[in-house]
Structure formats: structure tokens, C-alpha cells
């Protein structure tokens, strides 16, 4: 086989053939391999090889071939599909009425996950592969992921998670008028330290991010098998701690420090941002709650007369801000921000922003789902997560004695 491939490559170089596109070397190889596989399938179907005397007067037999063009990753390829006399032959490698090899479908789904519109994907296939694929065909290909999405969205979940990060992104959906719609995302860290996106939920028309809807989302997560969660990290939305307590009474609610800082800067002049950040750092890096209170008193004395809204913001969020101060450094580092889910949201926004707006809720969810499924194609991110969480999980085992063991049974 290696010698034959080398001979083909030498011949292609001598004849000046292209690698891809119509008449290219990869197209010829695809034609040879596909036709050989189809011939082998026909041999298995009839029970004897071509020109084998065993097949004479044996009933069903070969009946020539029919021409067919299939779209491949190397471009359009014309192949000859064998036929039998009674029409019972059902090829597997290129099924009846199949016009694309599976690699093309994977390519279309990958391009869609990166945010390309159906028109852009169609233009890309025409430019690179010389293949005419309609936007409707591309839509049909990507719609196939919806079955997998439904199964993924309803899969059973682990009985306990050390941490669940929850956040919301907004996408533009055209339903009459183009309007912002929230899509809720829940990211969990398993007891083994791996990342697990628990699901996607589209908010109702005209609905902003709300604690009432989060209660429905968290209740669904519980109904899918998650009986306990040690810590939920969120953005400090009003009413959210009460919603979490209804679902998991033992769960600690931690406000994201980054969100608190970001919201603080909204009330301040840009020229004061660096000074405010410097004065707030001793508050959220304090060794204890009492030390944090002392540092916050110093901050309030300096800034309250100028920015009372910032002091009020931190005062109102204090109950959900201080829980992480009671934990070891390993846990603090992990739960003080929603950076874990923000990195996922950044990938989602990149795909969403490339599309502008969506014709329906289903189209928006499909785009977000594809973006999530393409997050870690090589698996290196999974390993990095596991290594990063080892120290924190050891601290969780000690701090939440016995609660994580239920997830390992």
C-alpha cells in the first residue's frame, strides 16, 4: 500500500496534479478506495467474487454499475456504484441516495460551531472544494445535532458536585422584532475535577436574567439526579441566594468577586478605577471576615463621600461575598470568581456575535450547543482542569466531610 501511494504521488507530481479539487490526487485516491470498498461489499452480498465460477447460474448476480458523484473533503468525486440484478444490494460505505461522505458533514458542523453562517459555509465549500452545497442542505446537516442536544440536555447528572458556576449570556433572536433573549448556562466541576456543562436554557421572550427562572433551572438540575452541591458561584443577582436555598438548603452561595469589582467601576470615574481596585484588594484578600470588615471600613472612610453607591453595593452583597474567606487558599482561588464559566461564555459569544442574530430560539440554542461541543477537541483542556483542581478537591474533602463521597459511589 505504501508503495502504491508513493507511485501515485510521484505520478501526480510529474503530471502537475493538484492535491484537492476536481481531478486532484486526494480525489483519485478517494475514488479508488471507495470503489474498492463497494466492490468488496458486493462480494459479501452475493457470496462470491467477481469472475468467480461459483456465481454462474446462481440466481442473483452483478448488473454493471451506475455513476454517482459524492461530495468529499477533497472535493466532488465521481464513483461507480455496483448493482445487482434483483436490486437487493444496500451499500454501507456510500448508502443509496447519499451524496456526501461523513467527513463533509463533520466539516460543516465544525464551521457552524465557529460561528459561520450557512451562506458563509456554502461559499467556503465552493471556494476551497469547488462544491456547490445549498444553504438548505447545510441547515439539514446541522439540524441533525438537535437530537443529540436533546439527549445531552436530559442526561442523568452526578449526585453531588463540589462547585457549580452559573451565568447568563444574551443573544439576539428575531421573533417579530429582534430582541435580546437570555440563555442560561450551568457549569459544574465533578468530584474528579473535570468540567461538565450541565445544560442550556433559553429564557422567555422579553425576559431578562432573573432569580425566578434560575429556580426553574436549578430545580431541573436537581430532578436530573444532583441531590447536593457544596458551593454555587454566581454574579450576585437579587433573589438568587433564596432560589438556591430552596433547591439545595446546605449549599453555600458565593458572589463572584470579579462581578463585584466590575459593578463597582460602573459607579466610578475611569480615572479612579486603579485606585479603587487597589483599595478593594485588601478586602477580598483578607485572611478572615473580621480583617475584611476592617479593610472595608478603611475603604468606606476614604471613598464613601465620593462614591456612596459603591459602598452600598458591597454592603448589600456582603453576606454572599464573605463565605469564601472561611476556606483554605486552594478553595478561595477557585471560587472567588466565575472565570471558569466566563472562559466558556467568551467562546459562545464569539460564535454568537459572528452570526449577529438568529431566526428562532432553536437556531440560537443549536449555535451555542455546537460551540460548547467544540470546546476541547484534543482533550488537553480536560487534563489541565483535572490538574488545576486536585489541591482544591483535597481541601473540599476536608471542609465538606462526607458530602463528596456520594459522588464517587
Tab-separated table of C-alpha atoms in Angstrom, residues 24-391:
chain	number	residue	atom	x	y	z
A	24	UNK	CA	-6.852	16.162	-7.643
A	25	UNK	CA	-4.762	13.386	-6.141
A	26	UNK	CA	-6.887	13.050	-2.994
A	27	UNK	CA	-9.999	12.823	-5.157
A	28	UNK	CA	-8.480	9.997	-7.182
A	29	UNK	CA	-7.431	8.160	-4.036
A	30	UNK	CA	-10.901	8.595	-2.582
A	31	UNK	CA	-12.415	7.208	-5.789
A	32	UNK	CA	-10.119	4.155	-5.787
A	33	UNK	CA	-10.647	3.353	-2.111
A	34	UNK	CA	-14.415	3.912	-2.201
A	35	UNK	CA	-14.952	1.817	-5.333
A	36	UNK	CA	-12.771	-0.969	-3.919
A	37	UNK	CA	-14.814	-0.946	-0.705
A	38	UNK	CA	-18.094	-1.020	-2.670
A	39	UNK	CA	-16.814	-3.951	-4.730
A	40	UNK	CA	-15.952	-5.783	-1.515
A	41	UNK	CA	-19.441	-5.113	-0.160
A	42	UNK	CA	-20.932	-6.562	-3.334
A	43	UNK	CA	-18.754	-9.679	-2.962
A	44	UNK	CA	-20.054	-10.135	0.583
A	45	UNK	CA	-23.637	-9.553	-0.565
A	46	UNK	CA	-23.501	-12.140	-3.370
A	47	UNK	CA	-21.221	-14.599	-1.590
A	48	UNK	CA	-18.583	-14.798	-4.327
A	49	UNK	CA	-16.015	-12.584	-6.008
A	50	UNK	CA	-16.126	-11.062	-9.446
A	51	UNK	CA	-15.441	-13.582	-12.267
A	52	UNK	CA	-15.693	-16.439	-9.744
A	53	UNK	CA	-17.213	-19.525	-11.490
A	54	UNK	CA	-19.168	-20.256	-8.291
A	55	UNK	CA	-21.560	-17.497	-9.217
A	56	UNK	CA	-22.656	-18.896	-12.590
A	57	UNK	CA	-26.368	-19.643	-12.748
A	58	UNK	CA	-26.605	-18.953	-9.026
A	59	UNK	CA	-29.588	-16.633	-9.085
A	60	UNK	CA	-28.714	-13.036	-8.222
A	61	UNK	CA	-25.608	-11.613	-9.915
A	62	UNK	CA	-23.816	-8.385	-10.789
A	63	UNK	CA	-25.554	-5.995	-13.133
A	64	UNK	CA	-22.973	-3.397	-14.048
A	65	UNK	CA	-22.527	-0.068	-12.259
A	66	UNK	CA	-24.149	3.329	-12.062
A	67	UNK	CA	-22.341	6.648	-11.929
A	68	UNK	CA	-22.666	8.818	-8.851
A	69	UNK	CA	-20.974	11.994	-7.639
A	70	UNK	CA	-20.359	12.400	-3.910
A	71	UNK	CA	-19.031	15.401	-2.059
A	72	UNK	CA	-15.901	14.649	-0.041
A	73	UNK	CA	-13.358	16.679	1.888
A	74	UNK	CA	-11.190	16.548	-1.253
A	75	UNK	CA	-13.987	17.967	-3.444
A	76	UNK	CA	-16.622	16.327	-5.675
A	77	UNK	CA	-15.659	12.767	-6.644
A	78	UNK	CA	-17.324	10.665	-9.327
A	79	UNK	CA	-17.621	6.990	-8.390
A	80	UNK	CA	-19.097	3.860	-9.933
A	81	UNK	CA	-21.515	2.041	-7.645
A	82	UNK	CA	-22.049	-1.697	-8.436
A	83	UNK	CA	-25.580	-3.011	-8.933
A	84	UNK	CA	-27.153	-6.456	-8.667
A	85	UNK	CA	-29.968	-7.894	-10.772
A	86	UNK	CA	-32.674	-8.107	-8.108
A	87	UNK	CA	-31.854	-4.689	-6.603
A	88	UNK	CA	-31.266	-6.013	-3.070
A	89	UNK	CA	-27.736	-4.611	-2.676
A	90	UNK	CA	-27.624	-1.948	0.086
A	91	UNK	CA	-24.110	-0.438	0.243
A	92	UNK	CA	-22.934	0.783	3.645
A	93	UNK	CA	-19.938	2.984	2.870
A	94	UNK	CA	-21.963	5.141	0.448
A	95	UNK	CA	-25.628	4.472	1.074
A	96	UNK	CA	-28.362	4.837	-1.518
A	97	UNK	CA	-29.241	8.500	-2.117
A	98	UNK	CA	-26.253	9.577	-0.018
A	99	UNK	CA	-24.464	12.484	-1.673
A	100	UNK	CA	-21.900	13.366	0.980
A	101	UNK	CA	-19.285	11.353	2.826
A	102	UNK	CA	-19.368	11.729	6.610
A	103	UNK	CA	-16.255	13.912	6.712
A	104	UNK	CA	-18.106	16.685	4.903
A	105	UNK	CA	-20.900	16.688	7.485
A	106	UNK	CA	-18.292	16.914	10.244
A	107	UNK	CA	-16.653	19.829	8.420
A	108	UNK	CA	-19.959	21.684	8.088
A	109	UNK	CA	-20.768	21.185	11.781
A	110	UNK	CA	-17.264	22.342	12.769
A	111	UNK	CA	-17.562	25.527	10.687
A	112	UNK	CA	-21.010	26.195	12.125
A	113	UNK	CA	-19.643	25.766	15.668
A	114	UNK	CA	-17.117	28.502	14.916
A	115	UNK	CA	-19.954	30.895	14.124
A	116	UNK	CA	-20.038	30.874	10.317
A	117	UNK	CA	-23.459	31.440	8.780
A	118	UNK	CA	-24.920	28.917	6.374
A	119	UNK	CA	-24.202	31.266	3.488
A	120	UNK	CA	-20.557	31.613	4.553
A	121	UNK	CA	-20.178	27.838	4.880
A	122	UNK	CA	-21.659	27.367	1.411
A	123	UNK	CA	-19.263	29.951	-0.035
A	124	UNK	CA	-16.327	28.336	1.776
A	125	UNK	CA	-17.072	24.874	0.362
A	126	UNK	CA	-17.433	26.347	-3.131
A	127	UNK	CA	-14.163	28.290	-2.862
A	128	UNK	CA	-11.986	25.596	-1.271
A	129	UNK	CA	-13.502	22.374	-2.610
A	130	UNK	CA	-15.322	23.528	-5.721
A	131	UNK	CA	-18.539	22.021	-4.353
A	132	UNK	CA	-21.979	23.588	-4.587
A	133	UNK	CA	-23.815	22.957	-1.321
A	134	UNK	CA	-27.029	24.876	-0.737
A	135	UNK	CA	-27.818	26.714	2.488
A	136	UNK	CA	-30.805	24.405	2.929
A	137	UNK	CA	-28.520	21.341	2.778
A	138	UNK	CA	-26.203	22.900	5.349
A	139	UNK	CA	-29.179	23.621	7.583
A	140	UNK	CA	-30.283	19.996	7.245
A	141	UNK	CA	-26.804	18.787	8.237
A	142	UNK	CA	-26.605	20.989	11.331
A	143	UNK	CA	-30.186	20.178	12.337
A	144	UNK	CA	-29.082	16.606	12.938
A	145	UNK	CA	-27.278	17.708	16.082
A	146	UNK	CA	-30.609	18.637	17.672
A	147	UNK	CA	-31.360	15.002	18.527
A	148	UNK	CA	-28.006	14.738	20.243
A	149	UNK	CA	-28.638	18.038	22.005
A	150	UNK	CA	-31.977	16.842	23.376
A	151	UNK	CA	-30.351	13.675	24.702
A	152	UNK	CA	-27.469	15.689	26.206
A	153	UNK	CA	-29.854	18.183	27.818
A	154	UNK	CA	-31.821	15.412	29.557
A	155	UNK	CA	-28.969	13.094	30.546
A	156	UNK	CA	-28.671	11.996	34.196
A	157	UNK	CA	-26.275	14.094	36.280
A	158	UNK	CA	-23.901	13.275	39.127
A	159	UNK	CA	-25.422	13.063	42.623
A	160	UNK	CA	-23.115	15.764	44.003
A	161	UNK	CA	-20.847	18.490	42.626
A	162	UNK	CA	-18.246	20.431	44.633
A	163	UNK	CA	-18.941	23.644	42.717
A	164	UNK	CA	-21.482	24.833	40.163
A	165	UNK	CA	-20.884	28.102	38.334
A	166	UNK	CA	-23.991	29.739	36.893
A	167	UNK	CA	-24.178	32.646	34.491
A	168	UNK	CA	-26.245	34.033	31.657
A	169	UNK	CA	-25.456	35.312	28.170
A	170	UNK	CA	-27.760	37.302	25.903
A	171	UNK	CA	-28.365	36.603	22.228
A	172	UNK	CA	-30.456	38.417	19.643
A	173	UNK	CA	-33.393	36.396	18.348
A	174	UNK	CA	-35.775	37.580	15.658
A	175	UNK	CA	-39.347	36.785	16.650
A	176	UNK	CA	-41.296	39.585	15.059
A	177	UNK	CA	-38.765	42.142	16.238
A	178	UNK	CA	-35.152	41.401	17.078
A	179	UNK	CA	-34.846	41.242	20.867
A	180	UNK	CA	-32.281	40.159	23.444
A	181	UNK	CA	-33.025	36.774	24.980
A	182	UNK	CA	-31.118	35.241	27.914
A	183	UNK	CA	-29.523	31.816	27.602
A	184	UNK	CA	-28.695	30.311	30.991
A	185	UNK	CA	-25.535	28.218	31.359
A	186	UNK	CA	-24.581	25.995	34.305
A	187	UNK	CA	-21.031	24.674	34.564
A	188	UNK	CA	-20.146	22.102	37.214
A	189	UNK	CA	-16.868	20.698	38.454
A	190	UNK	CA	-17.132	16.978	39.144
A	191	UNK	CA	-15.670	15.156	42.150
A	192	UNK	CA	-12.856	14.039	39.818
A	193	UNK	CA	-12.002	17.603	38.862
A	194	UNK	CA	-13.379	17.556	35.318
A	195	UNK	CA	-15.537	20.207	33.676
A	196	UNK	CA	-19.172	19.396	32.899
A	197	UNK	CA	-21.614	21.811	31.262
A	198	UNK	CA	-24.936	20.698	32.737
A	199	UNK	CA	-27.208	22.271	30.173
A	200	UNK	CA	-28.539	25.279	28.261
A	201	UNK	CA	-31.841	27.004	28.883
A	202	UNK	CA	-33.413	29.804	26.843
A	203	UNK	CA	-35.305	32.432	28.805
A	204	UNK	CA	-38.758	33.550	27.819
A	205	UNK	CA	-39.409	36.325	25.314
A	206	UNK	CA	-38.599	39.730	26.754
A	207	UNK	CA	-37.321	38.176	29.973
A	208	UNK	CA	-34.070	39.390	31.451
A	209	UNK	CA	-31.884	37.297	33.715
A	210	UNK	CA	-33.988	36.575	36.780
A	211	UNK	CA	-33.826	34.569	40.012
A	212	UNK	CA	-37.283	33.114	39.288
A	213	UNK	CA	-36.074	31.471	36.095
A	214	UNK	CA	-32.861	30.314	37.778
A	215	UNK	CA	-35.059	28.496	40.314
A	216	UNK	CA	-36.598	26.514	37.433
A	217	UNK	CA	-33.147	25.742	36.013
A	218	UNK	CA	-31.704	24.576	39.337
A	219	UNK	CA	-34.818	22.508	40.077
A	220	UNK	CA	-34.377	20.732	36.738
A	221	UNK	CA	-30.734	20.002	37.579
A	222	UNK	CA	-31.864	18.513	40.889
A	223	UNK	CA	-34.548	16.444	39.153
A	224	UNK	CA	-31.872	15.013	36.837
A	225	UNK	CA	-30.075	13.498	39.824
A	226	UNK	CA	-27.995	16.188	41.541
A	227	UNK	CA	-29.068	15.961	45.171
A	228	UNK	CA	-26.313	18.145	46.608
A	229	UNK	CA	-23.882	20.897	45.683
A	230	UNK	CA	-21.310	22.321	48.095
A	231	UNK	CA	-20.923	25.802	46.598
A	232	UNK	CA	-22.729	27.750	43.880
A	233	UNK	CA	-20.790	30.680	42.429
A	234	UNK	CA	-22.953	33.367	40.819
A	235	UNK	CA	-22.969	37.059	39.897
A	236	UNK	CA	-24.916	38.410	42.875
A	237	UNK	CA	-28.326	38.604	41.203
A	238	UNK	CA	-31.025	39.747	43.612
A	239	UNK	CA	-33.115	36.851	44.951
A	240	UNK	CA	-30.706	34.194	43.650
A	241	UNK	CA	-29.441	33.032	47.090
A	242	UNK	CA	-33.034	32.354	48.159
A	243	UNK	CA	-33.680	30.402	44.951
A	244	UNK	CA	-30.566	28.276	45.509
A	245	UNK	CA	-31.542	27.634	49.142
A	246	UNK	CA	-34.923	26.274	48.016
A	247	UNK	CA	-33.205	23.666	45.857
A	248	UNK	CA	-30.153	22.805	47.982
A	249	UNK	CA	-30.539	24.073	51.584
A	250	UNK	CA	-26.952	23.182	52.596
A	251	UNK	CA	-25.330	24.926	49.641
A	252	UNK	CA	-23.103	27.962	50.208
A	253	UNK	CA	-23.755	30.836	47.788
A	254	UNK	CA	-20.650	32.742	46.759
A	255	UNK	CA	-20.776	36.035	44.852
A	256	UNK	CA	-18.183	36.401	42.115
A	257	UNK	CA	-15.570	38.970	43.174
A	258	UNK	CA	-14.888	39.944	39.569
A	259	UNK	CA	-18.549	40.840	39.093
A	260	UNK	CA	-18.473	42.927	42.280
A	261	UNK	CA	-15.412	44.811	41.071
A	262	UNK	CA	-16.871	45.267	37.608
A	263	UNK	CA	-20.125	46.613	39.030
A	264	UNK	CA	-18.168	48.912	41.350
A	265	UNK	CA	-16.388	50.539	38.435
A	266	UNK	CA	-19.738	51.426	36.869
A	267	UNK	CA	-20.292	53.949	39.651
A	268	UNK	CA	-16.817	55.482	39.464
A	269	UNK	CA	-14.953	57.754	37.130
A	270	UNK	CA	-12.460	55.923	34.951
A	271	UNK	CA	-9.558	57.925	36.351
A	272	UNK	CA	-10.293	56.425	39.824
A	273	UNK	CA	-10.566	52.799	38.737
A	274	UNK	CA	-6.976	51.811	39.504
A	275	UNK	CA	-7.074	53.475	42.949
A	276	UNK	CA	-10.419	51.832	43.823
A	277	UNK	CA	-9.159	48.424	42.695
A	278	UNK	CA	-6.021	48.868	44.793
A	279	UNK	CA	-8.040	49.813	47.894
A	280	UNK	CA	-10.527	46.963	47.444
A	281	UNK	CA	-7.878	44.267	47.035
A	282	UNK	CA	-7.111	44.080	50.795
A	283	UNK	CA	-10.833	43.485	51.387
A	284	UNK	CA	-11.187	40.350	49.249
A	285	UNK	CA	-7.706	39.027	50.063
A	286	UNK	CA	-8.121	39.402	53.837
A	287	UNK	CA	-7.248	36.334	55.936
A	288	UNK	CA	-10.572	36.434	57.818
A	289	UNK	CA	-14.007	38.027	57.777
A	290	UNK	CA	-13.079	40.396	60.615
A	291	UNK	CA	-9.975	41.519	58.755
A	292	UNK	CA	-12.100	42.057	55.639
A	293	UNK	CA	-14.513	44.200	57.686
A	294	UNK	CA	-11.636	46.318	58.965
A	295	UNK	CA	-10.235	46.840	55.473
A	296	UNK	CA	-13.710	47.633	54.127
A	297	UNK	CA	-14.189	50.238	56.885
A	298	UNK	CA	-10.976	51.880	55.718
A	299	UNK	CA	-12.200	51.792	52.129
A	300	UNK	CA	-15.574	53.303	53.115
A	301	UNK	CA	-13.915	56.100	55.096
A	302	UNK	CA	-11.890	57.067	52.032
A	303	UNK	CA	-14.446	56.678	49.235
A	304	UNK	CA	-17.999	56.834	50.653
A	305	UNK	CA	-18.312	60.602	50.381
A	306	UNK	CA	-17.372	60.420	46.711
A	307	UNK	CA	-18.917	57.117	45.630
A	308	UNK	CA	-21.600	56.069	48.172
A	309	UNK	CA	-23.140	53.679	45.638
A	310	UNK	CA	-20.005	51.513	45.665
A	311	UNK	CA	-20.090	51.215	49.460
A	312	UNK	CA	-23.802	50.349	49.327
A	313	UNK	CA	-23.142	47.751	46.618
A	314	UNK	CA	-20.581	45.910	48.751
A	315	UNK	CA	-22.678	46.254	51.902
A	316	UNK	CA	-25.710	44.690	50.212
A	317	UNK	CA	-23.579	41.840	48.781
A	318	UNK	CA	-21.583	41.225	51.967
A	319	UNK	CA	-23.491	38.110	53.077
A	320	UNK	CA	-22.727	36.364	49.756
A	321	UNK	CA	-19.232	37.882	49.496
A	322	UNK	CA	-17.708	36.613	52.775
A	323	UNK	CA	-18.274	32.800	52.594
A	324	UNK	CA	-15.066	32.115	50.664
A	325	UNK	CA	-12.992	33.822	53.382
A	326	UNK	CA	-13.544	30.837	55.687
A	327	UNK	CA	-11.862	28.402	53.290
A	328	UNK	CA	-8.275	27.426	52.546
A	329	UNK	CA	-6.332	29.271	49.870
A	330	UNK	CA	-6.845	26.381	47.426
A	331	UNK	CA	-10.629	26.767	47.591
A	332	UNK	CA	-10.534	30.571	47.654
A	333	UNK	CA	-8.572	30.738	44.426
A	334	UNK	CA	-11.116	28.552	42.658
A	335	UNK	CA	-14.420	30.001	43.849
A	336	UNK	CA	-13.745	33.725	44.185
A	337	UNK	CA	-14.568	34.343	40.501
A	338	UNK	CA	-16.689	32.909	37.710
A	339	UNK	CA	-13.676	32.908	35.374
A	340	UNK	CA	-14.245	29.192	34.767
A	341	UNK	CA	-17.590	29.850	33.130
A	342	UNK	CA	-16.559	33.230	31.708
A	343	UNK	CA	-13.989	31.481	29.502
A	344	UNK	CA	-16.774	29.290	28.093
A	345	UNK	CA	-19.024	32.308	27.643
A	346	UNK	CA	-16.259	34.028	25.683
A	347	UNK	CA	-16.220	31.152	23.188
A	348	UNK	CA	-20.002	31.188	22.992
A	349	UNK	CA	-20.114	34.955	22.417
A	350	UNK	CA	-17.549	34.673	19.647
A	351	UNK	CA	-19.777	32.194	17.809
A	352	UNK	CA	-22.950	34.177	18.579
A	353	UNK	CA	-21.531	37.564	17.588
A	354	UNK	CA	-20.365	36.192	14.256
A	355	UNK	CA	-23.977	35.302	13.468
A	356	UNK	CA	-25.480	38.645	14.525
A	357	UNK	CA	-28.974	37.431	15.324
A	358	UNK	CA	-30.938	34.206	14.957
A	359	UNK	CA	-34.278	33.475	13.284
A	360	UNK	CA	-35.508	31.338	16.193
A	361	UNK	CA	-34.737	30.132	19.687
A	362	UNK	CA	-33.854	26.693	18.310
A	363	UNK	CA	-31.267	28.191	15.936
A	364	UNK	CA	-29.663	30.117	18.817
A	365	UNK	CA	-29.511	27.056	21.078
A	366	UNK	CA	-28.060	24.979	18.245
A	367	UNK	CA	-25.263	27.513	17.715
A	368	UNK	CA	-24.444	27.670	21.439
A	369	UNK	CA	-24.561	23.878	21.767
A	370	UNK	CA	-22.168	23.413	18.837
A	371	UNK	CA	-19.790	25.968	20.350
A	372	UNK	CA	-19.779	24.045	23.659
A	373	UNK	CA	-19.262	20.674	21.968
A	374	UNK	CA	-16.189	22.029	20.145
A	375	UNK	CA	-14.542	23.492	23.254
A	376	UNK	CA	-11.854	20.859	23.815
A	377	UNK	CA	-11.295	18.794	20.647
A	378	UNK	CA	-7.887	17.437	21.730
A	379	UNK	CA	-8.706	16.766	25.393
A	380	UNK	CA	-5.825	18.900	26.700
A	381	UNK	CA	-8.257	21.231	28.453
A	382	UNK	CA	-9.724	18.315	30.390
A	383	UNK	CA	-6.276	17.324	31.665
A	384	UNK	CA	-5.457	20.917	32.574
A	385	UNK	CA	-8.692	21.218	34.554
A	386	UNK	CA	-8.038	17.991	36.458
A	387	UNK	CA	-4.526	19.077	37.426
A	388	UNK	CA	-5.728	22.521	38.468
A	389	UNK	CA	-8.454	21.149	40.733
A	390	UNK	CA	-6.501	18.439	42.599
A	391	UNK	CA	-5.439	20.621	45.531
